[in-house]
Amino acid sequence: MKTVFKSFSVFALFLFLFSCGESKEEANQRLRAEVIEIHDEVMPFMGDLKTLRKKIAAKADELESSSGSDNADEVQELRLLAKQLDEAFDGMFVWMRQFKQNTDEMSAEEVEAYLLEQKSMIQKVHEDITSSMQRAKSELGEG
């Protein structure tokens, strides 16, 4: 009887541990999907970033050539905005280059920590893209 009870206990423990491992993997899959979703939300705007950057740079050039130093502060602000648009664009590609698709060699805990870090990083990229685009559109009277 004790042998049956021990066998059942070991089996129940194994089943419990296995089911916990499944739920951790599922949680990591959900977390990975969230990271990719944030990326996918702003990736279509990459072309818009470059278009807005060109328009902002052209506006700065036009203002600088027509007014000389009268609008130096505004020209400087426009150049800074163009730089922020470039940095937002570059930020996406820097993030994409370093993102690891394959996490098979990591433990479930390592995958979770990695994906949480990646989520934080892509949220910053998302914020940089959306805020710089919003400022540029506002400056250009487009939005």
mmCIF file of C-alpha atoms in Angstrom:
data_model
loop_
_atom_site.group_PDB
_atom_site.id
_atom_site.type_symbol
_atom_site.label_atom_id
_atom_site.label_comp_id
_atom_site.label_asym_id
_atom_site.label_seq_id
_atom_site.Cartn_x
_atom_site.Cartn_y
_atom_site.Cartn_z
ATOM 1 C CA MET A 1 0.000 0.000 0.000
ATOM 2 C CA LYS A 2 2.845 2.362 0.856
ATOM 3 C CA THR A 3 4.440 1.666 -2.518
ATOM 4 C CA VAL A 4 1.211 2.521 -4.322
ATOM 5 C CA PHE A 5 0.866 5.707 -2.265
ATOM 6 C CA LYS A 6 4.494 6.698 -2.974
ATOM 7 C CA SER A 7 4.046 5.986 -6.669
ATOM 8 C CA PHE A 8 0.849 8.010 -6.751
ATOM 9 C CA SER A 9 2.518 10.868 -4.837
ATOM 10 C CA VAL A 10 5.457 10.943 -7.227
ATOM 11 C CA PHE A 11 3.090 10.842 -10.193
ATOM 12 C CA ALA A 12 0.942 13.648 -8.718
ATOM 13 C CA LEU A 13 4.039 15.744 -8.014
ATOM 14 C CA PHE A 14 5.335 15.167 -11.542
ATOM 15 C CA LEU A 15 1.942 16.089 -12.988
ATOM 16 C CA PHE A 16 1.799 19.245 -10.860
ATOM 17 C CA LEU A 17 5.299 20.349 -11.856
ATOM 18 C CA PHE A 18 4.648 19.593 -15.510
ATOM 19 C CA SER A 19 1.413 21.587 -15.499
ATOM 20 C CA CYS A 20 3.174 24.546 -13.846
ATOM 21 C CA GLY A 21 5.825 24.419 -16.564
ATOM 22 C CA GLU A 22 3.108 24.524 -19.221
ATOM 23 C CA SER A 23 1.518 27.608 -17.730
ATOM 24 C CA LYS A 24 4.890 29.398 -17.542
ATOM 25 C CA GLU A 25 5.490 28.594 -21.199
ATOM 26 C CA GLU A 26 2.014 29.858 -22.065
ATOM 27 C CA ALA A 27 2.625 33.045 -20.095
ATOM 28 C CA ASN A 28 5.892 33.548 -21.978
ATOM 29 C CA GLN A 29 4.104 32.968 -25.285
ATOM 30 C CA ARG A 30 1.551 35.636 -24.338
ATOM 31 C CA LEU A 31 4.343 37.997 -23.323
ATOM 32 C CA ARG A 32 6.154 37.393 -26.627
ATOM 33 C CA ALA A 33 2.896 38.104 -28.479
ATOM 34 C CA GLU A 34 2.558 41.407 -26.576
ATOM 35 C CA VAL A 35 6.103 42.412 -27.543
ATOM 36 C CA ILE A 36 5.476 41.592 -31.205
ATOM 37 C CA GLU A 37 2.112 43.388 -31.113
ATOM 38 C CA ILE A 38 3.757 46.604 -29.879
ATOM 39 C CA HIS A 39 6.327 46.294 -32.669
ATOM 40 C CA ASP A 40 3.660 45.589 -35.281
ATOM 41 C CA GLU A 41 1.638 48.599 -34.192
ATOM 42 C CA VAL A 42 4.324 51.142 -35.132
ATOM 43 C CA MET A 43 6.306 49.329 -37.826
ATOM 44 C CA PRO A 44 3.950 50.557 -40.594
ATOM 45 C CA PHE A 45 4.867 54.154 -39.689
ATOM 46 C CA MET A 46 8.538 53.832 -40.589
ATOM 47 C CA GLY A 47 8.035 55.360 -44.034
ATOM 48 C CA ASP A 48 5.974 58.170 -42.504
ATOM 49 C CA LEU A 49 8.839 58.964 -40.137
ATOM 50 C CA LYS A 50 11.200 59.556 -43.056
ATOM 51 C CA THR A 51 8.595 61.603 -44.964
ATOM 52 C CA LEU A 52 7.924 63.790 -41.932
ATOM 53 C CA ARG A 53 11.657 64.192 -41.343
ATOM 54 C CA LYS A 54 12.149 65.445 -44.913
ATOM 55 C CA LYS A 55 9.262 67.903 -44.553
ATOM 56 C CA ILE A 56 10.583 69.218 -41.224
ATOM 57 C CA ALA A 57 14.108 69.589 -42.639
ATOM 58 C CA ALA A 58 12.726 71.396 -45.711
ATOM 59 C CA LYS A 59 10.725 73.741 -43.482
ATOM 60 C CA ALA A 60 13.856 74.476 -41.434
ATOM 61 C CA ASP A 61 15.878 75.147 -44.600
ATOM 62 C CA GLU A 62 13.178 77.411 -46.017
ATOM 63 C CA LEU A 63 12.830 79.343 -42.777
ATOM 64 C CA GLU A 64 16.590 79.699 -42.455
ATOM 65 C CA SER A 65 17.082 80.953 -46.013
ATOM 66 C CA SER A 66 14.152 83.371 -45.980
ATOM 67 C CA SER A 67 14.713 84.997 -42.606
ATOM 68 C CA GLY A 68 18.362 84.568 -41.817
ATOM 69 C CA SER A 69 18.955 84.733 -38.089
ATOM 70 C CA ASP A 70 15.531 86.175 -37.221
ATOM 71 C CA ASN A 71 14.126 82.696 -36.662
ATOM 72 C CA ALA A 72 17.265 80.947 -35.455
ATOM 73 C CA ASP A 73 15.495 79.461 -32.432
ATOM 74 C CA GLU A 74 12.677 78.036 -34.534
ATOM 75 C CA VAL A 75 15.148 76.632 -37.066
ATOM 76 C CA GLN A 76 17.077 75.010 -34.226
ATOM 77 C CA GLU A 77 13.849 73.492 -32.841
ATOM 78 C CA LEU A 78 12.966 72.118 -36.282
ATOM 79 C CA ARG A 79 16.427 70.590 -36.689
ATOM 80 C CA LEU A 80 16.094 68.990 -33.250
ATOM 81 C CA LEU A 81 12.713 67.558 -34.250
ATOM 82 C CA ALA A 82 14.220 66.167 -37.478
ATOM 83 C CA LYS A 83 16.934 64.530 -35.364
ATOM 84 C CA GLN A 84 14.317 63.013 -33.043
ATOM 85 C CA LEU A 85 12.470 61.578 -36.048
ATOM 86 C CA ASP A 86 15.738 60.014 -37.254
ATOM 87 C CA GLU A 87 16.463 58.610 -33.801
ATOM 88 C CA ALA A 88 12.961 57.118 -33.565
ATOM 89 C CA PHE A 89 13.484 55.484 -36.969
ATOM 90 C CA ASP A 90 16.910 54.150 -35.991
ATOM 91 C CA GLY A 91 15.598 52.962 -32.615
ATOM 92 C CA MET A 92 13.225 50.535 -34.299
ATOM 93 C CA PHE A 93 15.965 48.933 -36.370
ATOM 94 C CA VAL A 94 18.389 48.776 -33.446
ATOM 95 C CA TRP A 95 15.699 46.987 -31.440
ATOM 96 C CA MET A 96 14.885 44.598 -34.296
ATOM 97 C CA ARG A 97 18.550 43.659 -34.809
ATOM 98 C CA GLN A 98 19.078 42.732 -31.175
ATOM 99 C CA PHE A 99 15.733 40.940 -30.609
ATOM 100 C CA LYS A 100 16.220 37.179 -30.274
ATOM 101 C CA GLN A 101 13.501 35.109 -31.918
ATOM 102 C CA ASN A 102 14.943 31.853 -30.598
ATOM 103 C CA THR A 103 14.952 31.499 -26.821
ATOM 104 C CA ASP A 104 15.058 27.681 -26.759
ATOM 105 C CA GLU A 105 18.351 27.615 -24.862
ATOM 106 C CA MET A 106 16.939 29.715 -21.992
ATOM 107 C CA SER A 107 15.001 28.552 -18.963
ATOM 108 C CA ALA A 108 11.396 29.699 -18.611
ATOM 109 C CA GLU A 109 12.481 32.259 -16.001
ATOM 110 C CA GLU A 110 15.234 33.598 -18.269
ATOM 111 C CA VAL A 111 12.779 33.865 -21.162
ATOM 112 C CA GLU A 112 10.347 35.784 -18.970
ATOM 113 C CA ALA A 113 13.045 38.226 -17.801
ATOM 114 C CA TYR A 114 14.290 38.649 -21.370
ATOM 115 C CA LEU A 115 10.811 39.295 -22.764
ATOM 116 C CA LEU A 116 9.976 41.780 -19.997
ATOM 117 C CA GLU A 117 13.157 43.685 -20.856
ATOM 118 C CA GLN A 118 12.282 43.554 -24.560
ATOM 119 C CA LYS A 119 8.758 44.779 -23.843
ATOM 120 C CA SER A 120 10.162 47.765 -21.990
ATOM 121 C CA MET A 121 12.561 48.497 -24.850
ATOM 122 C CA ILE A 122 9.926 48.258 -27.592
ATOM 123 C CA GLN A 123 7.529 50.396 -25.541
ATOM 124 C CA LYS A 124 10.197 53.117 -25.535
ATOM 125 C CA VAL A 125 10.619 52.738 -29.307
ATOM 126 C CA HIS A 126 6.824 52.965 -29.671
ATOM 127 C CA GLU A 127 6.712 56.117 -27.547
ATOM 128 C CA ASP A 128 9.616 57.706 -29.447
ATOM 129 C CA ILE A 129 7.936 57.027 -32.788
ATOM 130 C CA THR A 130 4.454 58.178 -31.837
ATOM 131 C CA SER A 131 5.546 61.287 -29.947
ATOM 132 C CA SER A 132 7.981 62.493 -32.613
ATOM 133 C CA MET A 133 5.407 61.898 -35.357
ATOM 134 C CA GLN A 134 2.759 63.740 -33.370
ATOM 135 C CA ARG A 135 5.063 66.722 -32.838
ATOM 136 C CA ALA A 136 6.070 66.781 -36.511
ATOM 137 C CA LYS A 137 2.465 66.609 -37.730
ATOM 138 C CA SER A 138 1.518 69.382 -35.336
ATOM 139 C CA GLU A 139 4.421 71.529 -36.565
ATOM 140 C CA LEU A 140 3.417 70.942 -40.175
ATOM 141 C CA GLY A 141 -0.286 71.479 -39.506
ATOM 142 C CA GLU A 142 -1.105 67.908 -40.525
ATOM 143 C CA GLY A 143 -2.679 66.658 -37.388
#
